[in-house]
Short mmCIF file of C-alpha atoms (C1' of nucleotides) in Angstrom, two decimals:
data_model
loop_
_atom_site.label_atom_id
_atom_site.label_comp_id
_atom_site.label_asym_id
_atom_site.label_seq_id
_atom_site.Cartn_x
_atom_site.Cartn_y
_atom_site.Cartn_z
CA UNK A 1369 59.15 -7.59 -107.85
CA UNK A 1370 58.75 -5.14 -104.82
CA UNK A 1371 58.44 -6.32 -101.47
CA UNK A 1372 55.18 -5.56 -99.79
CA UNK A 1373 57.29 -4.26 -96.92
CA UNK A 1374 59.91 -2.29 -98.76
CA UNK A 1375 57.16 0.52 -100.43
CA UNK A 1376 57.50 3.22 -98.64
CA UNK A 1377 60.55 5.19 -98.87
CA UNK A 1378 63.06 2.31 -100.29
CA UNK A 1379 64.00 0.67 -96.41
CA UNK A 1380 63.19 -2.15 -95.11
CA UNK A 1381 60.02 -1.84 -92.87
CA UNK A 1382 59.01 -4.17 -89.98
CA UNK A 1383 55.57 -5.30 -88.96
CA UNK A 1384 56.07 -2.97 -86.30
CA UNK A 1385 57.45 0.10 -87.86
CA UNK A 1386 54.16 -0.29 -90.47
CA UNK A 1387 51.91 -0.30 -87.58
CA UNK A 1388 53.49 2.86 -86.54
CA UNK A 1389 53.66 4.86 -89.99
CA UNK A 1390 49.67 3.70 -90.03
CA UNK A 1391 49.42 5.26 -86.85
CA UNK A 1392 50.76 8.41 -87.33
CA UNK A 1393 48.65 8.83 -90.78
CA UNK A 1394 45.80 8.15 -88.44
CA UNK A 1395 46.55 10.36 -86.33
CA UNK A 1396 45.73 12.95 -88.57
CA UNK A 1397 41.87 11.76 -88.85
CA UNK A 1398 41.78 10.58 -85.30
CA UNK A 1399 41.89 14.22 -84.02
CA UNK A 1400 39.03 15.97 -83.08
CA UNK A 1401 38.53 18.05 -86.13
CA UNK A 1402 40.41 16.99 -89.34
CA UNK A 1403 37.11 14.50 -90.75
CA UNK A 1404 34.59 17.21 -90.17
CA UNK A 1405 37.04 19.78 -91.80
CA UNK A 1406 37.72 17.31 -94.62
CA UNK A 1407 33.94 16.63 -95.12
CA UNK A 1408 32.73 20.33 -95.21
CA UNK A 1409 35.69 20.71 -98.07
CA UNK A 1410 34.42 17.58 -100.41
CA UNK A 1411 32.09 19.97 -102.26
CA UNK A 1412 33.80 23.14 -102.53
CA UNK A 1413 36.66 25.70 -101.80
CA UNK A 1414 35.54 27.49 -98.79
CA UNK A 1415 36.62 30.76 -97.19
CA UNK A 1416 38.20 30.55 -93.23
CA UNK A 1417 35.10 31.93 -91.44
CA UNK A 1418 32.67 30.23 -93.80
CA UNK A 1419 34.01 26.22 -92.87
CA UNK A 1420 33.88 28.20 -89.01
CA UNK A 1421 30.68 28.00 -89.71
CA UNK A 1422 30.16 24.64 -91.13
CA UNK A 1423 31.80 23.13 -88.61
CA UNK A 1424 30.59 25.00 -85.55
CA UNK A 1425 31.01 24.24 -82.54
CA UNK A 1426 34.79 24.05 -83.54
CA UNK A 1427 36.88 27.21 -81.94
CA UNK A 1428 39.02 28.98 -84.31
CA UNK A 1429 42.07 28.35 -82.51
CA UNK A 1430 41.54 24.53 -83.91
CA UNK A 1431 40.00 25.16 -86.98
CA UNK A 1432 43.37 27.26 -87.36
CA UNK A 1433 45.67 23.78 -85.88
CA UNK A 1434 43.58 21.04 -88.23
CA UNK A 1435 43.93 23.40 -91.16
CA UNK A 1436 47.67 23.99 -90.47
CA UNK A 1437 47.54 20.33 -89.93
CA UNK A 1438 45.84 19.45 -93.05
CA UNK A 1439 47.73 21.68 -95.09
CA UNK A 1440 51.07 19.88 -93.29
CA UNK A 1441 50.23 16.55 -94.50
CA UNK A 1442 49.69 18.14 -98.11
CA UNK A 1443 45.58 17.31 -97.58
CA UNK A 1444 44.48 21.02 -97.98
CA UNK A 1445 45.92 23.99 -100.01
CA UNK A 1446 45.40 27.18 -98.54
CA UNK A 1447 45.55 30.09 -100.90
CA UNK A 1448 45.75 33.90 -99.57
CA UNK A 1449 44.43 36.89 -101.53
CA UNK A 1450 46.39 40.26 -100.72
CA UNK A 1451 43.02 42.20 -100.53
CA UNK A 1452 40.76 43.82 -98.05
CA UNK A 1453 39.56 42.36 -96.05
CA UNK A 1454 42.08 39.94 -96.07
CA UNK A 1455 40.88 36.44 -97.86
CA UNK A 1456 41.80 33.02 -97.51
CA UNK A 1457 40.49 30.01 -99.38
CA UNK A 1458 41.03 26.19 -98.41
CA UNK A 1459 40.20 23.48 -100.71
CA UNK A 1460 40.77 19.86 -100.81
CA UNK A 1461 44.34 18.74 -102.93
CA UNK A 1462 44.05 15.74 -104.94
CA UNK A 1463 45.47 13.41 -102.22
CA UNK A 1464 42.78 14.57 -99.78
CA UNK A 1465 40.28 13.85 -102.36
CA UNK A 1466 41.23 10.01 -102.20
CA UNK A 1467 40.97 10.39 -98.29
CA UNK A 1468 37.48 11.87 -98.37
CA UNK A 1469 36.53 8.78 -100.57
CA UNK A 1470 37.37 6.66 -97.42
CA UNK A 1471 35.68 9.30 -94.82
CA UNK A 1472 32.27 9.28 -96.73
CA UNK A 1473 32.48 5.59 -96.56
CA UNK A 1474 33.65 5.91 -92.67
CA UNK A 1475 30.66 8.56 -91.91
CA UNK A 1476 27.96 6.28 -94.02
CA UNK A 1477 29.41 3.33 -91.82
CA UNK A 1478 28.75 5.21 -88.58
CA UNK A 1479 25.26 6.59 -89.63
CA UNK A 1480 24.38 2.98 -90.71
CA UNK A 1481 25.81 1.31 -87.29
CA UNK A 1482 24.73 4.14 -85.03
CA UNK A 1483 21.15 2.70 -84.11
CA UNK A 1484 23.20 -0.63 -83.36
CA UNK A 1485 26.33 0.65 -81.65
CA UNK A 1486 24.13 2.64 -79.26
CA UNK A 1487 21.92 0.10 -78.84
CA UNK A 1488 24.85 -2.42 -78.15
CA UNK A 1489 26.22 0.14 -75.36
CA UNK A 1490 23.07 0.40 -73.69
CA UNK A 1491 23.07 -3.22 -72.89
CA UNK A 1492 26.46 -3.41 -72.11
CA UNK A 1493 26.02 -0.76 -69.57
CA UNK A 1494 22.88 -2.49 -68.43
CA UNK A 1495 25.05 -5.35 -66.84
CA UNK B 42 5.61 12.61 -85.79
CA UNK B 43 9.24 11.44 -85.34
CA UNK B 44 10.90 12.19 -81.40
CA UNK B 45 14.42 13.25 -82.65
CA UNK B 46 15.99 10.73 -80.48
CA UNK B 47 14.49 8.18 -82.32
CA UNK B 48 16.35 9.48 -86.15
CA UNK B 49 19.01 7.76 -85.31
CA UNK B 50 18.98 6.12 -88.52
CA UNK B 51 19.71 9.13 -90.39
CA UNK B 52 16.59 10.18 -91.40
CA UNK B 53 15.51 13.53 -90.13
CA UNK B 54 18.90 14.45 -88.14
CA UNK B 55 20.06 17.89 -88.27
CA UNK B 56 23.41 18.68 -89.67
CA UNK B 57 25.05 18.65 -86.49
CA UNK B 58 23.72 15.91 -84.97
CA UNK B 59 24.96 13.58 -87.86
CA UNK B 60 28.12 15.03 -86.95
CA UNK B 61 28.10 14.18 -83.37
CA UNK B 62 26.77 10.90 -84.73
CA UNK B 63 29.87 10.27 -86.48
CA UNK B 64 32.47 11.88 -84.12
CA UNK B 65 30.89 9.58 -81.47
CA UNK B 66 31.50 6.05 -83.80
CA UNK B 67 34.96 7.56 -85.09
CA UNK B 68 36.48 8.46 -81.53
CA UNK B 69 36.19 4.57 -81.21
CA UNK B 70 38.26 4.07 -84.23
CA UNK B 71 40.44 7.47 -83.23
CA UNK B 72 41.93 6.08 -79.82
CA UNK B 73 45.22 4.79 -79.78
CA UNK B 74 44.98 1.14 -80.04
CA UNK B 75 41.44 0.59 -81.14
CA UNK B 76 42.07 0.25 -85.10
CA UNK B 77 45.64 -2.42 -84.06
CA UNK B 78 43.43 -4.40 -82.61
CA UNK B 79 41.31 -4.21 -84.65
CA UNK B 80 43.51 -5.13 -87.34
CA UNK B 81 44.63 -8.45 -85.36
CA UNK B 82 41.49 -9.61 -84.62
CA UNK B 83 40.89 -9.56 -88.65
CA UNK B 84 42.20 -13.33 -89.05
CA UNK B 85 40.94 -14.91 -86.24
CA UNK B 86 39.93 -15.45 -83.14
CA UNK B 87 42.71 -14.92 -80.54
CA UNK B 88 43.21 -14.47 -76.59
CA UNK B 89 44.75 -11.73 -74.42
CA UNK B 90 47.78 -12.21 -74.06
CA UNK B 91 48.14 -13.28 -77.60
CA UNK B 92 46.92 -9.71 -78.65
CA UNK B 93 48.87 -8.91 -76.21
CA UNK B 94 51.80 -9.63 -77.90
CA UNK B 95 50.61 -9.04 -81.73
CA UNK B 96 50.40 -5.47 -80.63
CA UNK B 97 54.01 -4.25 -79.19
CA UNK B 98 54.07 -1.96 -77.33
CA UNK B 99 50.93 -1.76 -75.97
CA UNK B 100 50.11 -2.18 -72.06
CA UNK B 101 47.93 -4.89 -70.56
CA UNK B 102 45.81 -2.02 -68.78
CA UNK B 103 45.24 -0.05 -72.25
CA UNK B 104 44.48 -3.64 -74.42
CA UNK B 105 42.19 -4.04 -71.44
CA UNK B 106 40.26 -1.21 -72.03
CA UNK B 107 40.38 -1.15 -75.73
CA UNK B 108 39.23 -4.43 -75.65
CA UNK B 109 35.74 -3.80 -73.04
CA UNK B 110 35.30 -0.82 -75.69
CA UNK B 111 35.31 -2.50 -78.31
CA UNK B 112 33.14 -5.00 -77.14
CA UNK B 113 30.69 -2.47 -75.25
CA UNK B 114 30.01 -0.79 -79.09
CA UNK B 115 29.10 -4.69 -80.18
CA UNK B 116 32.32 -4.31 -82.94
CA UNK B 117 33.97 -7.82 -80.37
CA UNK B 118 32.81 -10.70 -78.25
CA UNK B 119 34.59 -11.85 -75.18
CA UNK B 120 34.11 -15.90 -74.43
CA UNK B 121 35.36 -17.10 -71.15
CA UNK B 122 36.70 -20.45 -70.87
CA UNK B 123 36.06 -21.94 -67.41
CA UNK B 124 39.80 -23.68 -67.01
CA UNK B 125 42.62 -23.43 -65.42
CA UNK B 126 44.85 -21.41 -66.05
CA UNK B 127 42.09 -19.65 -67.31
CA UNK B 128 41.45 -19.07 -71.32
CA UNK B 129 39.56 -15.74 -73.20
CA UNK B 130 38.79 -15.51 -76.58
CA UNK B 131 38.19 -12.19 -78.36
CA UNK B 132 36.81 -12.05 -81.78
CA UNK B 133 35.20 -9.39 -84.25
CA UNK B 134 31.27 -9.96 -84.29
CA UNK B 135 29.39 -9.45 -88.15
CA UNK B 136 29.32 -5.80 -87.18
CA UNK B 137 33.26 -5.41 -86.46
CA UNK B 138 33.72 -7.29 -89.50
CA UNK B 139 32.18 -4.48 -91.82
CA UNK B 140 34.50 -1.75 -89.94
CA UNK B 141 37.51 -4.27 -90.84
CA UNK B 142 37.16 -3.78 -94.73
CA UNK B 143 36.73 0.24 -93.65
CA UNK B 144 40.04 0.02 -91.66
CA UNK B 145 41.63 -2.28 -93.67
CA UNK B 146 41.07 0.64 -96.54
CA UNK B 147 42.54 3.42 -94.59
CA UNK B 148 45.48 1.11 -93.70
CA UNK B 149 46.29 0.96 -97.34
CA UNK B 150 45.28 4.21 -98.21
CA UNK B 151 48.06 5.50 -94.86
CA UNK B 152 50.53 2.96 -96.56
CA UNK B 153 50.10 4.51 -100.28
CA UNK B 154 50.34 7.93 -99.08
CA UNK B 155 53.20 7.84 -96.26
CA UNK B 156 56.01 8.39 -98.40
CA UNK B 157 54.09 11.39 -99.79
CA UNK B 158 52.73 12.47 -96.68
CA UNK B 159 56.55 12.34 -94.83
CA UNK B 160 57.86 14.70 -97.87
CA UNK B 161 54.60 17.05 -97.58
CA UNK B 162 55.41 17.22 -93.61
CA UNK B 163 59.42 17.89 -94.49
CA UNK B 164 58.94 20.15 -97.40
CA UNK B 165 56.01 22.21 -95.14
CA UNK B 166 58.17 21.94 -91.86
CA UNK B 167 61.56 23.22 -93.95
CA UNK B 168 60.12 27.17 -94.22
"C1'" DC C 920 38.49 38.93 -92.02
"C1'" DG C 921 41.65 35.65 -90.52
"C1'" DG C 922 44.28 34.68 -87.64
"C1'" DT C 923 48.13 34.40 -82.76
"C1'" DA C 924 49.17 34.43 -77.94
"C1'" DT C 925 48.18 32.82 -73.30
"C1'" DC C 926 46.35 30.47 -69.82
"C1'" DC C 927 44.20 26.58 -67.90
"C1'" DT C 928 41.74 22.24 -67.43
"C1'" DC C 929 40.79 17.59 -68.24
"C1'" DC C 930 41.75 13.01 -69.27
"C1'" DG C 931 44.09 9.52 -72.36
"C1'" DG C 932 47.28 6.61 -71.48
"C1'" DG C 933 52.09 4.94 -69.53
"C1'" DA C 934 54.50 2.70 -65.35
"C1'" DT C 935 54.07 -0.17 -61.77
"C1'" DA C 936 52.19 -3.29 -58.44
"C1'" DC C 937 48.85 -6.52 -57.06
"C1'" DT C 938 45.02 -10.52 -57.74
"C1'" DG C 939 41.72 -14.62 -58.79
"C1'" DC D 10 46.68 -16.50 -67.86
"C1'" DA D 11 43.95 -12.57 -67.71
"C1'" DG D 12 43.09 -9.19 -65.80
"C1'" DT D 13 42.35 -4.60 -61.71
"C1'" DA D 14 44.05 -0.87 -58.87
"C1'" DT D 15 46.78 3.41 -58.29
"C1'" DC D 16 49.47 7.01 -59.34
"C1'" DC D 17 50.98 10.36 -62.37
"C1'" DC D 18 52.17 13.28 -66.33
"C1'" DG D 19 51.99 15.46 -71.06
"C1'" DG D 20 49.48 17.30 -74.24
"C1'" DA D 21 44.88 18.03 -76.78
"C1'" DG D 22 41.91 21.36 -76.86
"C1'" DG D 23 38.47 25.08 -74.73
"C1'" DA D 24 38.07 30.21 -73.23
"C1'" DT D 25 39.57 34.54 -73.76
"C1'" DA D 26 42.13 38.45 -75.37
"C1'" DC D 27 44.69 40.67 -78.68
"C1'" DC D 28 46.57 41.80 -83.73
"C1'" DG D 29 47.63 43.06 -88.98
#
DNA sequence: CGGTATCCTCCGGGATACTG
DNA sequence: CAGTATCCCGGAGGATACCG
């Protein structure tokens, strides 16, 4: 039997040092950019200037970082064609397929609680 | 006829106000201490200083703040005990409750994938 | 077309001290 | 015990210009 706390890489984690590898995975998501990136890519490969597009008003000195990002964490492949114009295509790799799973859910959860949340802030700020 | 700041349920929103929509609720989830607390609120009920402690190494001012958030977006309620030395209990309202199970999800979806995620980052950061 | 390079601003959040 | 009040700094990210 494996211990819950001894998954990851074979140490010996502590409650702590979970919270922290949780973290820095959320990091990734908690940016700016990386769920809209990830959500334009659920239904296809797309081209640089193409998710630019999509995901407007993004600059493309970020759409450049969250890709590079993306691609870090082994989210996103990135694929260059030597022709020209020059072409690159990004598309989701099987591991940021599971984590659009849990963003769809995330961005149905926020469209579903929006009415509420903002209704919730409105009276808070009432007071 | 529908006044587009009244779609809030997701009816007739354009494309890029869903995505504000969402960025708005996930910037919530995004800050730094938000989904910890989150997290340790998912048991029970428990006061400040308790949290406090549950989640190392945050500061009093930031749990503070996380905390009025939380409960300004209806996810927390705050009950003030009249006594000396003085008592507050925070605890996750129906609505924070649903985001739990979301959180909770990513949690185990940043555990499952850390290991892989650390080698992507090594592997991509080695050329 | 698909990027870097630079510069600059804003503010999230840590450290510290004080309070009802 | 459960907070505010200040001060301050690093870094996320926008604007703009340039490049292969």
């Amino acid at each position: 039997m494996t211990h819950p706390l001894m998954e990851v890489d074979g140490a010996g984690l502590s409650e702590q040092d979970r919270r922290d590898l949780i973290r820095g995975v959320l990091e990734r998501i908690g940016d700016k950019w990386s769920v809209v990136v990830i959500c334009q890519l659920g239904d296809s490969t797309r081209r640089f200037n193409e998710l630019r597009r999509m995901s407007e008003p993004i600059t493309q000195r970020m759409l450049s970082a969250t890709l590079r990002g993306l691609e870090r964490d082994g989210l996103v492949t990135r694929t260059v064609f030597d022709t020209k114009p020059p072409r690159v295509d990004y598309a989701l790799t099987p591991r940021g397929h599971t984590l659009l799973e849990i963003v769809r859910t995330l961005a149905g959860w926020a469209e579903d609680n929006a009415a509420g949340i903002l209704h919730s802030r409105t009276a808070f700020d009432a007071r």
